[in-house]
C-alpha cells in the first residue's frame, strides 16, 4: 500500500502516527539482530519503516531484502531509500523493477553524497544530478505505482544560507511528482515550524514529517550535529555538559528532549513523526510510552501473528502454532504455495513445505554461543539453561531468540518447574476463556470481540519421560498429543488428521476466526527444523567435545512432543498437573 494513502487517512482522522528508520548492518549477525528488533518495534505500531541505501554489491540488495521481509514477515509497510548520484537510468530502472517485483511500493528518492565536486549531470551518459531528476524519472516511468517521498532540510542542506534555495528545490520535487517530505533531524522546534510556514508559503502542500533523533551519547551527538550542520539550542548543550561522560544520563536526557519536542510539535498541529532510530530500540520506545502514543491492540494485533503484506498472502488468516517464534522460517518454507489458508486450514495433505535450510538455526557465532549458553556436559546443565530462560535470567535459547511471550508470563513458574524435571519447553500458551479482544496480554482482532485459547505445551523429553507422560495422558480424555523422534517415529492419540484450532475469536458481524492450529503434517515438517537446532547448537563446540556429544545424543534419542488441553474452560494449571511428580529434579532445585 502506498504510504501517502495511509498518511492522508491518519491526517483526516486527526490521529498521530510515527515511523522508524533503520540502516543495513554490515554483518550477518547484525542483520539477524535487526530483524528481531524490527519485529519487536512493530509492537509500537509504526505506520511504516524505512531503510537506508548504499549502491554497490550486497548493500543495496540488503536494503531491498530488509524492506521486502518487513512487509512479508512482519506486516509493516516499508519505504526504501534510493540514491541517484553517480548512477544511470539502467541501474535505477533495474533497482526499481526489483522493488516492484517484491511488492515494495514506497521509495525515498535522494541525491546521495557526491563522490567529489567534479561530478556533473550528463544526460547523454544518463547520470542523475539531483533528487528531482530521480523523482521525475520514477513518476514518468512508473506512473502512480510508487509513493515517492523526498528529503527536506529545515536548516538547509549545506547550511542556513541555503534554506530559501532548498525550499525552491523542494517545490520542484513536489512538482515532479513527490508525495511527501521527511525532514532531516533537528532540535530547534521554533526554527522547524518557521521553516514549515515558509514551505507552505512557497506552494508546498504535501505532508511534511519531522525527523526526530533521540540523543544516545554525547560524542555521537556532537559528531552528528556537526556533520549535518544542525543547530542545537544552547539550553540543550548546557544540560548535556555536566553529564556528557555518563552515557545512561545522556540517553535519559535525550528521551526528555524528544518528548518535549514532539509535545510542542503536537501543540502546533503536527501529527506525524519520523524517528531516526540508528537501529536502537529503547529510546524510541520510551519516548512513545511517555507521550502515551501507544497503539491499540487492534492496530498492532489484527491476528495473534503479524499478517503479511505480500499480495500473494492477502487474506491468509490461519497458521500452525509451531513456527510462532520463527516466522521468517515459516514464510520462507511456504513461499511457493499457490494459495494460503483463509477461514480454515483445509485438507491437511495439501501443504508442501519447502526444504529446510540446514545450519541457519543458531545465529550466534561459536564464541558468542559458548559465552551465552556455556558448555553443557550433562542433561542437568541443559535443564538449568531452560529454567533460567523461563525465569527471565537468560534472554534467549536456540529455539527462542527473544524472551517469553507476554502471555506466557502467567505460567512462567510452572514452565520453570517442568523444565527442571526434564521437559524442555520451546513453545507454550495458557488457556483463555473469552478475554476481551482489547486485552493487553491475550487480545487480538477487531474491537468488541472475545478471544479463546486452549492450553498448549511443546517440549523435548527423554523416552523415559515420554513413556511416563503417555501413561498419565491415558486418563485425560480432553488432552491430545503428538510425539515424534528425529527419525520420524510418531506417537499420537489423535484419531483424525484434521486441524485442531487452539486459538479463535468471536467478533461482531464476522464469522468465527481460527488463526492458530495444530495438525500432523505441519508438525512433522516443523519436527525437522526443531531437531536441527540441536545440531546447529552442537556445531558451536569442537566435534569431539563432551558438549557436542551430549547435544547430538539428545537430538538423536529424545522426542519432540506437543500437548493440547482441549477443554479451554479449564485454567492453565490443569495441563501442568499432568507433569506432577514426573521426571528427575535438578540436584540444586
Coordinates of C-alpha atoms in Angstrom, one line a residue, residues 303-559:
X303 CA -4.4 -11.6 14.4
X304 CA -2.3 -13.4 17.0
X305 CA 0.6 -13.2 14.5
X306 CA 1.5 -10.4 12.1
X307 CA -0.4 -10.7 8.8
X308 CA 1.9 -10.5 5.7
X309 CA 1.5 -7.6 3.3
X310 CA 2.7 -9.8 0.4
X311 CA 0.0 -9.7 -2.2
X312 CA 0.0 -13.5 -2.6
X313 CA -0.7 -13.9 1.1
X314 CA -3.6 -11.4 1.1
X315 CA -6.4 -12.9 3.2
X316 CA -4.2 -15.5 4.9
X317 CA -5.6 -15.9 8.4
X318 CA -4.6 -19.4 9.6
X319 CA -1.2 -20.7 10.6
X320 CA 0.2 -23.7 12.6
X321 CA 1.4 -22.7 16.1
X322 CA 4.7 -24.4 15.8
X323 CA 6.5 -21.6 14.0
X324 CA 5.3 -18.9 16.4
X325 CA 8.8 -18.0 17.4
X326 CA 10.2 -18.5 13.8
X327 CA 8.0 -16.5 11.5
X328 CA 10.7 -15.9 8.9
X329 CA 11.3 -19.6 8.5
X330 CA 7.6 -20.3 8.1
X331 CA 7.3 -17.6 5.4
X332 CA 10.3 -19.0 3.6
X333 CA 9.1 -22.6 3.7
X334 CA 5.6 -21.7 2.4
X335 CA 6.6 -19.1 -0.1
X336 CA 5.9 -21.3 -3.1
X337 CA 2.3 -22.2 -2.0
X338 CA -0.2 -21.3 -4.7
X339 CA -2.8 -20.3 -2.1
X340 CA -2.8 -19.6 1.6
X341 CA -5.4 -20.7 4.2
X342 CA -8.3 -18.3 4.6
X343 CA -11.0 -19.1 7.1
X344 CA -9.9 -22.7 7.5
X345 CA -6.7 -24.8 7.2
X346 CA -8.2 -27.1 4.6
X347 CA -7.0 -30.6 3.5
X348 CA -4.1 -31.5 5.8
X349 CA -2.5 -33.4 2.9
X350 CA -2.1 -30.4 0.7
X351 CA 0.6 -28.2 2.2
X352 CA 4.0 -29.0 0.8
X353 CA 6.6 -27.3 2.9
X354 CA 9.8 -26.1 1.3
X355 CA 13.1 -27.6 2.1
X356 CA 14.8 -26.8 5.4
X357 CA 18.0 -24.8 5.1
X358 CA 20.5 -26.5 7.4
X359 CA 23.0 -24.7 9.6
X360 CA 21.0 -21.4 9.8
X361 CA 19.2 -22.2 13.1
X362 CA 21.6 -20.8 15.6
X363 CA 22.7 -17.4 14.5
X364 CA 25.4 -16.8 17.2
X365 CA 29.0 -17.4 16.3
X366 CA 30.6 -20.2 18.2
X367 CA 32.3 -17.9 20.8
X368 CA 29.0 -16.0 21.4
X369 CA 27.0 -19.2 21.8
X370 CA 29.5 -20.5 24.3
X371 CA 29.5 -17.2 26.2
X372 CA 25.7 -17.2 26.4
X373 CA 25.0 -20.9 27.0
X374 CA 28.3 -22.2 28.4
X375 CA 29.5 -25.7 27.6
X376 CA 26.8 -28.2 28.9
X377 CA 28.2 -31.6 29.6
X378 CA 25.2 -33.2 31.4
X379 CA 21.4 -33.1 30.9
X380 CA 21.1 -31.1 34.1
X381 CA 23.3 -28.4 32.5
X382 CA 20.8 -28.2 29.7
X383 CA 17.9 -28.2 32.1
X384 CA 19.4 -25.3 34.0
X385 CA 19.6 -23.2 30.9
X386 CA 16.0 -23.8 30.1
X387 CA 15.0 -23.0 33.7
X388 CA 17.0 -19.7 33.6
X389 CA 15.2 -18.8 30.3
X390 CA 11.8 -19.4 31.8
X391 CA 12.6 -17.3 34.8
X392 CA 13.9 -14.4 32.7
X393 CA 17.6 -14.6 33.7
X394 CA 18.6 -15.8 30.2
X395 CA 17.3 -13.8 27.3
X396 CA 17.4 -16.5 24.6
X397 CA 17.7 -20.1 23.7
X398 CA 18.5 -21.6 20.3
X399 CA 14.7 -22.2 19.8
X400 CA 13.7 -18.8 21.2
X401 CA 15.6 -15.7 20.2
X402 CA 13.6 -13.4 22.4
X403 CA 12.2 -13.6 26.0
X404 CA 9.0 -15.4 26.8
X405 CA 5.8 -14.2 25.1
X406 CA 3.9 -11.8 27.4
X407 CA 1.0 -14.3 27.6
X408 CA 3.4 -17.0 29.0
X409 CA 4.4 -14.9 31.9
X410 CA 1.4 -16.1 33.9
X411 CA 2.6 -19.7 33.6
X412 CA 6.3 -18.8 34.0
X413 CA 6.8 -20.6 37.3
X414 CA 5.1 -23.7 36.1
X415 CA 7.2 -23.7 32.9
X416 CA 10.4 -23.5 35.0
X417 CA 9.2 -26.4 37.2
X418 CA 8.6 -28.8 34.3
X419 CA 11.9 -27.8 32.6
X420 CA 13.7 -28.5 35.8
X421 CA 12.3 -32.1 35.6
X422 CA 13.5 -32.6 32.1
X423 CA 10.6 -31.4 29.9
X424 CA 12.4 -28.8 27.9
X425 CA 9.7 -26.4 26.6
X426 CA 10.1 -24.4 23.3
X427 CA 6.6 -23.2 22.8
X428 CA 3.6 -22.6 25.1
X429 CA 0.3 -20.7 25.6
X430 CA -2.0 -20.6 28.6
X431 CA -5.8 -21.2 28.2
X432 CA -8.1 -18.2 27.8
X433 CA -11.9 -18.4 28.0
X434 CA -13.4 -15.3 26.4
X435 CA -11.0 -12.5 27.2
X436 CA -12.0 -9.1 25.6
X437 CA -10.2 -8.6 22.2
X438 CA -8.8 -5.4 23.7
X439 CA -7.0 -7.3 26.5
X440 CA -3.3 -6.2 26.6
X441 CA -2.0 -9.7 27.0
X442 CA -4.4 -12.1 25.3
X443 CA -6.3 -9.8 23.0
X444 CA -6.2 -9.5 19.2
X445 CA -8.6 -8.7 16.4
X446 CA -11.4 -6.1 15.9
X447 CA -12.9 -4.2 18.8
X448 CA -15.7 -5.5 21.0
X449 CA -14.8 -9.2 20.4
X450 CA -13.8 -12.1 22.6
X451 CA -10.8 -14.4 22.2
X452 CA -10.3 -18.0 23.3
X453 CA -7.3 -20.3 23.6
X454 CA -6.6 -23.9 24.6
X455 CA -3.6 -24.5 26.8
X456 CA -0.7 -25.7 24.7
X457 CA 2.8 -27.0 25.5
X458 CA 5.6 -28.1 23.2
X459 CA 8.8 -29.6 24.5
X460 CA 11.6 -32.1 24.2
X461 CA 11.6 -35.1 26.5
X462 CA 13.6 -38.3 27.0
X463 CA 12.0 -41.6 26.0
X464 CA 11.6 -42.5 29.7
X465 CA 9.8 -39.2 30.5
X466 CA 7.6 -39.6 27.4
X467 CA 6.6 -43.1 28.4
X468 CA 5.5 -41.9 31.9
X469 CA 3.7 -38.9 30.5
X470 CA 1.7 -41.1 28.0
X471 CA 0.5 -43.2 30.9
X472 CA -0.8 -40.0 32.5
X473 CA -2.5 -38.9 29.3
X474 CA -4.5 -42.1 29.0
X475 CA -6.5 -40.9 32.0
X476 CA -7.2 -37.5 30.4
X477 CA -9.8 -37.7 27.7
X478 CA -9.7 -34.0 26.8
X479 CA -5.9 -33.8 26.0
X480 CA -4.5 -34.7 22.6
X481 CA -0.8 -35.0 21.7
X482 CA 1.8 -35.7 19.1
X483 CA 5.2 -37.1 19.9
X484 CA 7.9 -37.7 17.3
X485 CA 11.6 -38.7 17.2
X486 CA 14.2 -37.2 14.9
X487 CA 14.0 -40.4 12.8
X488 CA 10.2 -39.9 12.4
X489 CA 8.7 -42.4 14.9
X490 CA 5.3 -40.8 15.6
X491 CA 3.1 -41.4 18.7
X492 CA -0.4 -39.8 18.9
X493 CA -3.9 -40.2 20.3
X494 CA -5.4 -38.1 17.6
X495 CA -7.9 -40.2 15.6
X496 CA -8.0 -37.9 12.6
X497 CA -5.6 -35.7 10.7
X498 CA -7.9 -32.7 10.7
X499 CA -6.6 -29.5 12.2
X500 CA -7.2 -28.6 15.8
X501 CA -7.9 -24.9 16.4
X502 CA -6.0 -23.7 19.5
X503 CA -6.8 -20.0 19.2
X504 CA -10.1 -18.5 17.9
X505 CA -12.0 -15.3 18.2
X506 CA -15.6 -14.1 18.0
X507 CA -16.2 -10.6 16.7
X508 CA -19.3 -8.6 15.9
X509 CA -20.6 -9.1 12.3
X510 CA -17.9 -11.7 11.5
X511 CA -17.5 -15.5 11.2
X512 CA -15.5 -17.1 14.0
X513 CA -11.8 -16.7 13.2
X514 CA -9.5 -19.6 13.9
X515 CA -6.0 -18.2 13.2
X516 CA -3.8 -20.8 15.0
X517 CA -4.0 -24.6 14.6
X518 CA -2.2 -27.8 15.4
X519 CA -2.1 -30.6 12.8
X520 CA 0.0 -33.6 11.9
X521 CA 1.5 -32.7 8.5
X522 CA 2.7 -29.3 9.7
X523 CA 4.1 -30.8 13.0
X524 CA 6.1 -33.3 11.0
X525 CA 7.5 -30.5 8.8
X526 CA 8.4 -28.5 11.9
X527 CA 9.9 -31.5 13.5
X528 CA 12.9 -31.5 11.2
X529 CA 13.5 -27.8 11.9
X530 CA 13.2 -28.2 15.7
X531 CA 15.7 -31.1 15.9
X532 CA 18.1 -29.2 13.6
X533 CA 18.5 -26.6 16.3
X534 CA 20.3 -29.3 18.4
X535 CA 22.7 -30.0 15.6
X536 CA 23.3 -26.3 15.0
X537 CA 23.9 -25.7 18.7
X538 CA 26.4 -28.6 18.9
X539 CA 28.2 -27.0 16.0
X540 CA 29.4 -24.3 18.4
X541 CA 31.7 -26.8 20.0
X542 CA 34.6 -29.0 18.9
X543 CA 33.2 -32.1 17.2
X544 CA 34.8 -34.5 19.7
X545 CA 33.9 -32.4 22.8
X546 CA 31.6 -33.5 25.6
X547 CA 29.2 -30.7 24.8
X548 CA 28.8 -31.6 21.1
X549 CA 28.4 -35.3 22.0
X550 CA 25.7 -34.5 24.6
X551 CA 23.7 -32.3 22.3
X552 CA 23.9 -34.8 19.5
X553 CA 22.7 -37.6 21.7
X554 CA 19.7 -35.6 22.9
X555 CA 18.8 -34.8 19.3
X556 CA 19.1 -38.4 18.3
X557 CA 17.3 -40.0 21.3
X558 CA 14.7 -37.6 22.6
X559 CA 11.1 -36.9 21.5

